[in-house]
Each structure stands twice: as structure tokens, then as C-alpha cells.
């Protein structure tokens, strides 16, 4: 029996004890000596110019070290290229403190640095700035006819595929058809940890930036470009991140500010944004969607049209894939997809958990529910009749797809057969009861990553890769992969991450970390394994004398022949006999394009939700959710389940609570705090069942994993919206579904 | 059309910042004398002056619960109280409940039930739960969910948090 098969089990997080004891250090928690504090001043106007920053009167306060603004910021990089990070969209990235122009509300306009946090905050409140205001526009409704197709996009953006079939004619000829518009406002990531950067001045122009980011290399390259630093001058570290959800994919202005002040003052500086300022760093964009569906007499889809328009800033073409998924989730020969942006006087939106898909999924899956009702079909049966065995967007088969099994298992667990189709036909506890469903699809992506593995003479394995831990369980799954590859107990392995002194890993997003960094970790451990085998073969009487690497396996602390387990050596004995104090190996991993070329690589899910609606008050309570996910192999049952549970909570928030409300008169978000931007709390959360449907897939990557952080959010929001319709007979098409929309 | 606007009140000479003085805090059984200004919150005193960073800042407005600590056994938001108001109070932070090597029952239950993801709200959640236990108030699942709802968790680990707290409550 192997004691060292860890993959697919449910070990607790290896970083758990540090987190629950308050001993995990986040970016604002490094106690560097002689630290100064910076406090950001935000623009109260939306568009215009700064006429004058009255910095001198604040500089004169005892304890204030400097006031930075566009008036005194030193010469920095000139070309846009230097400010472009790994996933910068088209356009010109925002440059903090660069010019007097104001292009969005809450734009950072100054940084006040003082000896203490309290002083910096106080002085920032006293800083007088004269502005010239200009008229602005922040309302997407005014731009309905001014949408444009973006020329390009960030890495990963794919313009919608060209129309297929005859989507207009087929819609006209359809037996039944529906057409509806769906909308949701801006939403903000709001990770619990505030964006914070602690920059340590190491002297001689060298710095270490402890920064809240989902990509330490992305930040390092940005800082090198903007400040003209050499690669040995700047080290970026982030070992624990208090939530990201996409907010930390791009370098934020907090790190710019902290590094600027540190370099100018030659002193360590910490900058922490306020919760209010966390609403000025990117968001899921306000989006309008038009969906048209038509069916044939047999309940198959005759036509599908999906068009989306969302906001972006004046300076960047932020893009996301909203409508493409609609061309692949269901079988349909006649499809037309459209995607446009509109420029407003706001900050650039930013990827937020399942960017694009979470928005487009609501449009498609609520429309599918409407279509099922129009065609007189059960919503689940309707989806089964339109099951896609091929990805028609690219005309390729899926590498694996067990969505049908997700439908079946989740429906059975949920008790979908007890549902009566008629709206307002179910009641319990004096309330209207509704049951709804929705499903989704997300990319299974692998991107280039590198890792280093080292083993000491006492048999302790250390593996390093500059990826991130923002709650996804990276420390734990990488430890499992490394330990299993070299046949060690979890306790004999340490995984280290989040440091640009380590081999490069990509930004942590797109649900690709498990596949990408996991494969690199496995490869590095195998490279180390080959070195260990060579050492084991040195003694003349080695039982592994003529074995090739493929002939041996690492299990239970031993290295043995696969076909003859008695021919074995103890790993620690090999290392100690070798006289080496440490062995190390580097490796990297890339997707196998040749193998993947003929396939579409995706994960799928479905969610079923039950709601109770108080008809008198319009209040909605989600009472049960069942979520089934098919995402290849699950590395850790415990942490993967938590990711899906969290995704359900996000879906619930998007359905019933979350909206950042813009006052267009001022061009300013008015609920930019946790009291007024509502996210779900413990009492909002129902019983949630999570089902993983296993898929064997050696095409996506050698580990067979598809990623789990985003797919679980799909379907949930639509399932709840559809359940509300089923309960009440009222179809709410603009999220969130607040009680006044039901009254 | 344009108009000019000046942010921050115009002033005739800015007020000078206030001076500091010694504040005696009993934190996790140890007495520390910190040199603090009266405007320093208990949260900032813990994090920036006593370097006990287990207590987290998530909003600084008493809206998220990440800064929850126990003062004389009762849970409070440490961002909403000034350090100078706690001369001689007994303050327990997450670091005082257990260590990574010697976790408290609640801390262990949080690990076992995966009651967190990023871990940032976790110290506040655990201090809040410890407060509930101290107060003897949470018994049913509904009570725990309601009484733990002052602590936000953006990762959405609420199911695990409920299970973890319930396990410890049931063992009492």
C-alpha cells in the first residue's frame, strides 16, 4: 500500500495553522525598520484638471515627509509600453501622478508620506487641491448606439467567432422564439485584505516590495519598466494574499505609490488603500446583453443570438469574453454573436472571477429558461435536448466533457423531479417556492511555468515557484503533487511561492495555476528524481543498476522497480551515501500543443437552486443549492470543494445583492463601502452540496486537471434568477434581484 | 462648461498634530507600554506599534469584522475603539488563542473544516466565535449563522465556518 499517493485525497491545508493562528504574513505585515507611511488622496471630481496642489502647507506639518503629486514627480518612463503589464488591454495604461488631467472619479492625485499612518491620514485630509471641473458621462445607457468592436484585447481575449448558418432567417422561421435584454451594474471584487504594499529600502537603489498581487513577476517587470530599475534592484514578494478574485492581476497604483516614495525618500514606505479606494482599482463592468433564441418543433435550438455591450474607460479597451460561450454550450447551427465596448469617464474595468463568462452566462442561461417556458419544456429537459458534443465555435470535439453526468447527478441530489413546471405552483412555510437551474462552461488552460526542486541529505524536499496563494490552496496542492512524485509524506515537503527570487510563474488567474504550476512542479520533481536514480545506481550492487527512469517509481520513501517492488532502495540512504548535501533540479512546463490541437479544452458545471419568496415583503431566501462540476481530475477534495462553495456564494451575491451604484450626476460610486455594497454573510448561505464528476483527460495536461476557481460560479446566478421566476412568475432581467423588483 | 472646486476645507494655518503619551495595554497576558497618540485605534496600535499583525484591517469602519479581538472576554471591532481607552484592559488577539504549533480547539476546527481560503478574515472569525463561546450564546445552527454574520468572508467559506464553530460548540 502506498502511503504517499496524495493526489485526489482531502488533506487539510498545509498553510492552515499559520492562517488560523494569525501567523501568515500578508503584504502590509512586514515589520521593516524606519518605516514611513503613505496615504493616497483621491480626486473628488470625475473629469477635469488639477489647477494647483497646495502641498507646501501640508509639508510644513511636523512629521510629514513629502507630498507627491504630478507637480513634483520625477522623470519616469515616457512610453506606454513601459506601463503595460502582462495582461494590459489595448490603449494607454493609467499613469498615477503623471499629469494634471482627471479622467475618473477617485483617481489618485497625491500621496502624503509621514512618520506614522495617523499623521499621513490627517495630513492627506488637510491637503487642498484646486480643480477645474468638466462635464463627464458615466451612464452606459447614453452609449447604446455608440458601441464599437475593440481592435484587439488583452492576452486571452478572443473576438466572437463569425456568424454560422442563417441566424436571422432561422430565428424568423422558429416555432417558438424569445427576445430579452439582461443587465447588471458594476461589481467590485472587494477582497477582504486592502491593497497594501510595504517597500523595504535596502540601500543603494535596491528595494524589496511586499505587494498584494496575483503576479509577483508581473509587478516586478512593471516596476522595472516604469522606474527604470535593473532586475537586481527590485524583488517582489507576496507569500499570502488576502483574496484577489482578479483585483490583483494588474499592478495597482498602491505599489506604484509606495515604490515612488521609497526611491525618492530613500526610506521604507508602506501604502495601504482604504476600503473606499478599493472601488477605484477596477471592476466587473456594467453590461447590457440582448439574447434572441428560437426553437424547432422538437425542442432543439433553431437559432441563437447573443450581443453584449459593456463599459470601459476613456484610455483603455478593457475586454472580456462574454458571448463566445453561448456558441459552444449548446448545439445550434444558426448562431450570431456580437460584442462591443463603450467609453465612459470611469476607471478601466478589470477581470473579476470568471470574467466575461459570469456575465454572459446570466444572459444565456436566463434566456434558456425563458425559451424552455415558451416552448413548453422542462428547463433541464430543454438543455438535454440541446447538448453539445462538439465545440461548434471551433468545430472540434471536447477533450472531455461530462456535463450530462453533472446534470443527472445534481438533478437527482436536488430532487428536480419534485418540481412542478408552472410558476407560483409550489409553496412551503407560507412562502412561494421556486426551483431553477443553470449551467456553464469555462476554459481549461495551461500556460508556461517554471519550478525548482531541492532535496537535502536528510530527505526533505523543497520546491519553489513564484506563483501565488490567494486562498485557492496553492501551497497544499503543490505539496501534494511534489510529495507524490517523489514518494514522500506531506510533512517531508515544503512548497515556497510568491517571490521573484524563485523561478517564474504566470499571474495567478484564469483557473490555470493547478495545471500550469502543477505540471512544472511535477516536471522539476521528476528531473530531481532522475538525478536521485543516478546516485542510487552508483554502488556496484545497486538493485536498480540497469533501470531506466521509466522503470522505477518513488513510493513510501523508497525508490523501487515498478515491476518488482522488492528491488528497492531507501531514498534517504541514497542521499546520505552520496555525500551530497543537496541535490537540485530546475524544470518548466508548457502546454503540449501538438496533442491539444484537435480538441476544445473546457470545464463545465451546473447549479440547481431553491428559493423561498415572501410575497408580501418581496424578500428572497436561497434555501438550497446543488452544484456539480466536471473539471478533470480533482487534486484535493477539501480545497476544491471550498472553491466551489465560495463560487456558489459569489453567484448568490451576484444574483441578489451586488451592485456598485453610480451617481451619474457626480460620476461617483455612492455605495463604496461594506455597509452599502452588500456581499453575502453567513446567515444568507443555505445548505450547499458540491458534486465533482471525474473526467479522465490526458489531453489538457499531464495532471489531467482543468482548474476549479471560476467554473463553479457559473450557472448559480442564473439558477437563482430562474428560481425566483418559478416562485413568483416575475422575470427580473436586471441584477441584482432586490425585493422592490418583485413588489 | 467648467467650474472650479477646491477639495478639503480652506484653513488659516493648519492645526499641529497631537503629541503622544504612554498607553499600558495587557495583550495576550503580557503588559506592553506603547507610545501612542490619542487618535490611534486599537487596531492600528496592535498592528503597527505592537506588531501583532494577526488582527486584520479590512475596512477600518466596523463593517467587516476582520479586526475582531476580545477585550475583557467580549468581542469588539478594534478599528472602532481608540487604544487610549484600553489602559489596563485585558486584550486577547488571535495570537493569544493559540500558536501554529499549539492550536486552540476553534483554530483546529477551522483547519479541519477548511473554514477559510485566503485566511484574511479568519482571525476575526475565530475571535468572534471565541466570543460567542465565552458568552454562551450560540447553540443552534441558525444562532451561529446569525451571530457570526458580523464577520464578512469574501472567499465565501461560510459553510466551513458554521461547521467548525458548531463542532466546538457541540463539544462544550
PDB file of N, CA and C in Angstrom, chain A residues 340-409:
ATOM      1  N   UNK A 340     -19.408  44.510 -28.001  1.00  0.00           N
ATOM      2  CA  UNK A 340     -18.986  45.896 -28.179  1.00  0.00           C
ATOM      3  C   UNK A 340     -18.631  46.546 -26.847  1.00  0.00           C
ATOM      4  N   UNK A 341     -17.812  47.571 -26.953  1.00  0.00           N
ATOM      5  CA  UNK A 341     -17.445  48.382 -25.792  1.00  0.00           C
ATOM      6  C   UNK A 341     -17.993  49.793 -25.968  1.00  0.00           C
ATOM      7  N   UNK A 342     -18.092  50.498 -24.853  1.00  0.00           N
ATOM      8  CA  UNK A 342     -18.432  51.921 -24.914  1.00  0.00           C
ATOM      9  C   UNK A 342     -17.577  52.656 -23.889  1.00  0.00           C
ATOM     10  N   UNK A 343     -17.069  53.815 -24.307  1.00  0.00           N
ATOM     11  CA  UNK A 343     -16.165  54.564 -23.435  1.00  0.00           C
ATOM     12  C   UNK A 343     -16.924  55.503 -22.507  1.00  0.00           C
ATOM     13  N   UNK A 344     -16.557  55.449 -21.236  1.00  0.00           N
ATOM     14  CA  UNK A 344     -17.154  56.345 -20.249  1.00  0.00           C
ATOM     15  C   UNK A 344     -16.036  56.946 -19.395  1.00  0.00           C
ATOM     16  N   UNK A 345     -16.388  57.935 -18.606  1.00  0.00           N
ATOM     17  CA  UNK A 345     -15.394  58.584 -17.744  1.00  0.00           C
ATOM     18  C   UNK A 345     -15.281  57.824 -16.423  1.00  0.00           C
ATOM     19  N   UNK A 346     -14.766  56.604 -16.543  1.00  0.00           N
ATOM     20  CA  UNK A 346     -14.602  55.718 -15.391  1.00  0.00           C
ATOM     21  C   UNK A 346     -13.198  55.117 -15.457  1.00  0.00           C
ATOM     22  N   UNK A 347     -12.796  54.433 -14.392  1.00  0.00           N
ATOM     23  CA  UNK A 347     -11.535  53.686 -14.447  1.00  0.00           C
ATOM     24  C   UNK A 347     -11.747  52.424 -15.270  1.00  0.00           C
ATOM     25  N   UNK A 348     -10.685  51.875 -15.825  1.00  0.00           N
ATOM     26  CA  UNK A 348     -10.804  50.658 -16.624  1.00  0.00           C
ATOM     27  C   UNK A 348     -11.364  49.521 -15.772  1.00  0.00           C
ATOM     28  N   UNK A 349     -12.337  48.779 -16.309  1.00  0.00           N
ATOM     29  CA  UNK A 349     -12.758  47.569 -15.617  1.00  0.00           C
ATOM     30  C   UNK A 349     -11.590  46.584 -15.522  1.00  0.00           C
ATOM     31  N   UNK A 350     -11.776  45.564 -14.720  1.00  0.00           N
ATOM     32  CA  UNK A 350     -10.717  44.569 -14.553  1.00  0.00           C
ATOM     33  C   UNK A 350     -11.337  43.193 -14.360  1.00  0.00           C
ATOM     34  N   UNK A 351     -10.627  42.185 -14.844  1.00  0.00           N
ATOM     35  CA  UNK A 351     -11.105  40.805 -14.682  1.00  0.00           C
ATOM     36  C   UNK A 351     -11.569  40.548 -13.253  1.00  0.00           C
ATOM     37  N   UNK A 352     -12.777  40.013 -13.141  1.00  0.00           N
ATOM     38  CA  UNK A 352     -13.307  39.645 -11.823  1.00  0.00           C
ATOM     39  C   UNK A 352     -13.877  38.242 -11.955  1.00  0.00           C
ATOM     40  N   UNK A 353     -13.564  37.411 -11.060  1.00  0.00           N
ATOM     41  CA  UNK A 353     -13.889  35.971 -11.050  1.00  0.00           C
ATOM     42  C   UNK A 353     -14.799  35.532 -12.210  1.00  0.00           C
ATOM     43  N   UNK A 354     -14.287  34.637 -13.041  1.00  0.00           N
ATOM     44  CA  UNK A 354     -14.959  34.187 -14.265  1.00  0.00           C
ATOM     45  C   UNK A 354     -15.349  35.382 -15.146  1.00  0.00           C
ATOM     46  N   UNK A 355     -14.355  36.263 -15.429  1.00  0.00           N
ATOM     47  CA  UNK A 355     -14.679  37.472 -16.188  1.00  0.00           C
ATOM     48  C   UNK A 355     -15.326  37.125 -17.527  1.00  0.00           C
ATOM     49  N   UNK A 356     -16.299  37.875 -17.907  1.00  0.00           N
ATOM     50  CA  UNK A 356     -16.985  37.623 -19.176  1.00  0.00           C
ATOM     51  C   UNK A 356     -17.988  36.496 -19.051  1.00  0.00           C
ATOM     52  N   UNK A 357     -17.511  35.327 -18.674  1.00  0.00           N
ATOM     53  CA  UNK A 357     -18.392  34.161 -18.584  1.00  0.00           C
ATOM     54  C   UNK A 357     -19.497  34.389 -17.550  1.00  0.00           C
ATOM     55  N   UNK A 358     -19.132  34.949 -16.401  1.00  0.00           N
ATOM     56  CA  UNK A 358     -20.133  35.148 -15.353  1.00  0.00           C
ATOM     57  C   UNK A 358     -21.238  36.082 -15.849  1.00  0.00           C
ATOM     58  N   UNK A 359     -20.863  37.073 -16.663  1.00  0.00           N
ATOM     59  CA  UNK A 359     -21.856  37.999 -17.201  1.00  0.00           C
ATOM     60  C   UNK A 359     -22.673  37.329 -18.299  1.00  0.00           C
ATOM     61  N   UNK A 360     -21.975  36.808 -19.304  1.00  0.00           N
ATOM     62  CA  UNK A 360     -22.662  36.208 -20.437  1.00  0.00           C
ATOM     63  C   UNK A 360     -23.511  35.022 -20.032  1.00  0.00           C
ATOM     64  N   UNK A 361     -23.057  34.307 -19.026  1.00  0.00           N
ATOM     65  CA  UNK A 361     -23.791  33.143 -18.552  1.00  0.00           C
ATOM     66  C   UNK A 361     -25.179  33.501 -18.029  1.00  0.00           C
ATOM     67  N   UNK A 362     -25.278  34.641 -17.384  1.00  0.00           N
ATOM     68  CA  UNK A 362     -26.582  35.070 -16.877  1.00  0.00           C
ATOM     69  C   UNK A 362     -27.527  35.336 -18.047  1.00  0.00           C
ATOM     70  N   UNK A 363     -27.019  36.040 -19.061  1.00  0.00           N
ATOM     71  CA  UNK A 363     -27.853  36.310 -20.225  1.00  0.00           C
ATOM     72  C   UNK A 363     -28.323  35.028 -20.879  1.00  0.00           C
ATOM     73  N   UNK A 364     -27.373  34.158 -21.175  1.00  0.00           N
ATOM     74  CA  UNK A 364     -27.718  32.929 -21.888  1.00  0.00           C
ATOM     75  C   UNK A 364     -28.628  32.021 -21.063  1.00  0.00           C
ATOM     76  N   UNK A 365     -28.284  31.814 -19.793  1.00  0.00           N
ATOM     77  CA  UNK A 365     -28.994  30.808 -19.016  1.00  0.00           C
ATOM     78  C   UNK A 365     -30.362  31.263 -18.512  1.00  0.00           C
ATOM     79  N   UNK A 366     -30.541  32.560 -18.350  1.00  0.00           N
ATOM     80  CA  UNK A 366     -31.896  33.041 -18.050  1.00  0.00           C
ATOM     81  C   UNK A 366     -32.727  32.986 -19.333  1.00  0.00           C
ATOM     82  N   UNK A 367     -32.107  33.338 -20.456  1.00  0.00           N
ATOM     83  CA  UNK A 367     -32.820  33.246 -21.736  1.00  0.00           C
ATOM     84  C   UNK A 367     -33.210  31.795 -22.029  1.00  0.00           C
ATOM     85  N   UNK A 368     -32.328  30.860 -21.716  1.00  0.00           N
ATOM     86  CA  UNK A 368     -32.654  29.442 -21.937  1.00  0.00           C
ATOM     87  C   UNK A 368     -33.874  29.030 -21.111  1.00  0.00           C
ATOM     88  N   UNK A 369     -33.979  29.581 -19.909  1.00  0.00           N
ATOM     89  CA  UNK A 369     -35.140  29.300 -19.060  1.00  0.00           C
ATOM     90  C   UNK A 369     -36.403  29.885 -19.680  1.00  0.00           C
ATOM     91  N   UNK A 370     -36.265  31.115 -20.165  1.00  0.00           N
ATOM     92  CA  UNK A 370     -37.420  31.759 -20.818  1.00  0.00           C
ATOM     93  C   UNK A 370     -37.835  30.972 -22.050  1.00  0.00           C
ATOM     94  N   UNK A 371     -36.833  30.503 -22.796  1.00  0.00           N
ATOM     95  CA  UNK A 371     -37.106  29.735 -24.010  1.00  0.00           C
ATOM     96  C   UNK A 371     -37.791  28.411 -23.676  1.00  0.00           C
ATOM     97  N   UNK A 372     -37.309  27.756 -22.605  1.00  0.00           N
ATOM     98  CA  UNK A 372     -37.917  26.479 -22.190  1.00  0.00           C
ATOM     99  C   UNK A 372     -39.396  26.692 -21.880  1.00  0.00           C
ATOM    100  N   UNK A 373     -39.698  27.777 -21.169  1.00  0.00           N
ATOM    101  CA  UNK A 373     -41.109  28.054 -20.854  1.00  0.00           C
ATOM    102  C   UNK A 373     -41.904  28.351 -22.119  1.00  0.00           C
ATOM    103  N   UNK A 374     -41.297  29.130 -23.016  1.00  0.00           N
ATOM    104  CA  UNK A 374     -42.019  29.472 -24.249  1.00  0.00           C
ATOM    105  C   UNK A 374     -42.292  28.229 -25.089  1.00  0.00           C
ATOM    106  N   UNK A 375     -41.366  27.261 -25.043  1.00  0.00           N
ATOM    107  CA  UNK A 375     -41.520  26.043 -25.839  1.00  0.00           C
ATOM    108  C   UNK A 375     -42.269  24.955 -25.068  1.00  0.00           C
ATOM    109  N   UNK A 376     -42.639  25.251 -23.837  1.00  0.00           N
ATOM    110  CA  UNK A 376     -43.383  24.287 -23.037  1.00  0.00           C
ATOM    111  C   UNK A 376     -42.551  23.100 -22.575  1.00  0.00           C
ATOM    112  N   UNK A 377     -41.282  23.360 -22.303  1.00  0.00           N
ATOM    113  CA  UNK A 377     -40.383  22.277 -21.895  1.00  0.00           C
ATOM    114  C   UNK A 377     -39.819  22.513 -20.506  1.00  0.00           C
ATOM    115  N   UNK A 378     -39.550  21.412 -19.820  1.00  0.00           N
ATOM    116  CA  UNK A 378     -38.814  21.494 -18.561  1.00  0.00           C
ATOM    117  C   UNK A 378     -37.427  22.056 -18.869  1.00  0.00           C
ATOM    118  N   UNK A 379     -36.933  23.008 -18.065  1.00  0.00           N
ATOM    119  CA  UNK A 379     -35.642  23.639 -18.380  1.00  0.00           C
ATOM    120  C   UNK A 379     -34.476  22.650 -18.460  1.00  0.00           C
ATOM    121  N   UNK A 380     -34.493  21.617 -17.651  1.00  0.00           N
ATOM    122  CA  UNK A 380     -33.411  20.629 -17.714  1.00  0.00           C
ATOM    123  C   UNK A 380     -33.534  19.784 -18.983  1.00  0.00           C
ATOM    124  N   UNK A 381     -34.771  19.334 -19.251  1.00  0.00           N
ATOM    125  CA  UNK A 381     -35.015  18.552 -20.458  1.00  0.00           C
ATOM    126  C   UNK A 381     -34.632  19.362 -21.706  1.00  0.00           C
ATOM    127  N   UNK A 382     -34.932  20.641 -21.686  1.00  0.00           N
ATOM    128  CA  UNK A 382     -34.587  21.520 -22.813  1.00  0.00           C
ATOM    129  C   UNK A 382     -33.076  21.531 -23.056  1.00  0.00           C
ATOM    130  N   UNK A 383     -32.332  21.591 -21.972  1.00  0.00           N
ATOM    131  CA  UNK A 383     -30.867  21.599 -22.120  1.00  0.00           C
ATOM    132  C   UNK A 383     -30.358  20.249 -22.600  1.00  0.00           C
ATOM    133  N   UNK A 384     -30.954  19.189 -22.109  1.00  0.00           N
ATOM    134  CA  UNK A 384     -30.535  17.852 -22.552  1.00  0.00           C
ATOM    135  C   UNK A 384     -30.748  17.695 -24.064  1.00  0.00           C
ATOM    136  N   UNK A 385     -31.844  18.238 -24.551  1.00  0.00           N
ATOM    137  CA  UNK A 385     -32.140  18.111 -25.989  1.00  0.00           C
ATOM    138  C   UNK A 385     -31.171  18.902 -26.858  1.00  0.00           C
ATOM    139  N   UNK A 386     -30.470  19.835 -26.220  1.00  0.00           N
ATOM    140  CA  UNK A 386     -29.560  20.689 -26.976  1.00  0.00           C
ATOM    141  C   UNK A 386     -28.107  20.501 -26.553  1.00  0.00           C
ATOM    142  N   UNK A 387     -27.843  19.317 -26.042  1.00  0.00           N
ATOM    143  CA  UNK A 387     -26.496  19.013 -25.543  1.00  0.00           C
ATOM    144  C   UNK A 387     -25.475  19.089 -26.685  1.00  0.00           C
ATOM    145  N   UNK A 388     -24.355  19.744 -26.408  1.00  0.00           N
ATOM    146  CA  UNK A 388     -23.319  19.896 -27.441  1.00  0.00           C
ATOM    147  C   UNK A 388     -22.214  18.870 -27.224  1.00  0.00           C
ATOM    148  N   UNK A 389     -22.032  17.992 -28.190  1.00  0.00           N
ATOM    149  CA  UNK A 389     -20.927  17.036 -28.110  1.00  0.00           C
ATOM    150  C   UNK A 389     -19.661  17.574 -28.751  1.00  0.00           C
ATOM    151  N   UNK A 390     -19.809  18.632 -29.530  1.00  0.00           N
ATOM    152  CA  UNK A 390     -18.655  19.286 -30.141  1.00  0.00           C
ATOM    153  C   UNK A 390     -18.707  20.773 -29.814  1.00  0.00           C
ATOM    154  N   UNK A 391     -17.550  21.386 -29.817  1.00  0.00           N
ATOM    155  CA  UNK A 391     -17.484  22.838 -29.688  1.00  0.00           C
ATOM    156  C   UNK A 391     -17.659  23.414 -31.090  1.00  0.00           C
ATOM    157  N   UNK A 392     -18.853  23.922 -31.372  1.00  0.00           N
ATOM    158  CA  UNK A 392     -19.141  24.387 -32.726  1.00  0.00           C
ATOM    159  C   UNK A 392     -18.444  25.699 -33.064  1.00  0.00           C
ATOM    160  N   UNK A 393     -17.972  26.421 -32.037  1.00  0.00           N
ATOM    161  CA  UNK A 393     -17.229  27.660 -32.330  1.00  0.00           C
ATOM    162  C   UNK A 393     -15.973  27.347 -33.136  1.00  0.00           C
ATOM    163  N   UNK A 394     -15.314  26.244 -32.786  1.00  0.00           N
ATOM    164  CA  UNK A 394     -14.052  25.899 -33.452  1.00  0.00           C
ATOM    165  C   UNK A 394     -14.166  24.586 -34.211  1.00  0.00           C
ATOM    166  N   UNK A 395     -15.345  24.001 -34.171  1.00  0.00           N
ATOM    167  CA  UNK A 395     -15.607  22.718 -34.835  1.00  0.00           C
ATOM    168  C   UNK A 395     -14.608  21.635 -34.424  1.00  0.00           C
ATOM    169  N   UNK A 396     -14.492  21.464 -33.119  1.00  0.00           N
ATOM    170  CA  UNK A 396     -13.606  20.418 -32.589  1.00  0.00           C
ATOM    171  C   UNK A 396     -14.336  19.680 -31.475  1.00  0.00           C
ATOM    172  N   UNK A 397     -13.976  18.413 -31.236  1.00  0.00           N
ATOM    173  CA  UNK A 397     -14.558  17.724 -30.089  1.00  0.00           C
ATOM    174  C   UNK A 397     -13.952  18.249 -28.790  1.00  0.00           C
ATOM    175  N   UNK A 398     -14.653  18.078 -27.687  1.00  0.00           N
ATOM    176  CA  UNK A 398     -14.077  18.414 -26.384  1.00  0.00           C
ATOM    177  C   UNK A 398     -13.090  17.318 -25.982  1.00  0.00           C
ATOM    178  N   UNK A 399     -12.007  17.721 -25.326  1.00  0.00           N
ATOM    179  CA  UNK A 399     -11.038  16.715 -24.856  1.00  0.00           C
ATOM    180  C   UNK A 399     -11.716  15.789 -23.857  1.00  0.00           C
ATOM    181  N   UNK A 400     -12.658  16.328 -23.088  1.00  0.00           N
ATOM    182  CA  UNK A 400     -13.527  15.542 -22.217  1.00  0.00           C
ATOM    183  C   UNK A 400     -14.671  16.461 -21.828  1.00  0.00           C
ATOM    184  N   UNK A 401     -15.847  15.891 -21.620  1.00  0.00           N
ATOM    185  CA  UNK A 401     -16.990  16.716 -21.229  1.00  0.00           C
ATOM    186  C   UNK A 401     -18.046  15.833 -20.576  1.00  0.00           C
ATOM    187  N   UNK A 402     -18.182  15.975 -19.283  1.00  0.00           N
ATOM    188  CA  UNK A 402     -19.185  15.179 -18.581  1.00  0.00           C
ATOM    189  C   UNK A 402     -20.275  16.066 -17.992  1.00  0.00           C
ATOM    190  N   UNK A 403     -20.718  17.017 -18.789  1.00  0.00           N
ATOM    191  CA  UNK A 403     -21.793  17.902 -18.328  1.00  0.00           C
ATOM    192  C   UNK A 403     -23.095  17.123 -18.169  1.00  0.00           C
ATOM    193  N   UNK A 404     -23.334  16.134 -19.058  1.00  0.00           N
ATOM    194  CA  UNK A 404     -24.556  15.344 -18.955  1.00  0.00           C
ATOM    195  C   UNK A 404     -24.631  14.648 -17.584  1.00  0.00           C
ATOM    196  N   UNK A 405     -23.473  14.109 -17.157  1.00  0.00           N
ATOM    197  CA  UNK A 405     -23.421  13.451 -15.847  1.00  0.00           C
ATOM    198  C   UNK A 405     -23.634  14.477 -14.731  1.00  0.00           C
ATOM    199  N   UNK A 406     -23.126  15.688 -14.938  1.00  0.00           N
ATOM    200  CA  UNK A 406     -23.365  16.758 -13.948  1.00  0.00           C
ATOM    201  C   UNK A 406     -24.865  17.016 -13.823  1.00  0.00           C
ATOM    202  N   UNK A 407     -25.538  17.162 -14.979  1.00  0.00           N
ATOM    203  CA  UNK A 407     -26.991  17.385 -14.974  1.00  0.00           C
ATOM    204  C   UNK A 407     -27.697  16.284 -14.191  1.00  0.00           C
ATOM    205  N   UNK A 408     -27.338  15.033 -14.520  1.00  0.00           N
ATOM    206  CA  UNK A 408     -28.056  13.895 -13.940  1.00  0.00           C
ATOM    207  C   UNK A 408     -27.821  13.786 -12.435  1.00  0.00           C
ATOM    208  N   UNK A 409     -26.552  13.876 -12.051  1.00  0.00           N
ATOM    209  CA  UNK A 409     -26.242  13.677 -10.626  1.00  0.00           C
ATOM    210  C   UNK A 409     -26.774  14.825  -9.775  1.00  0.00           C
TER     211      UNK A 409
END
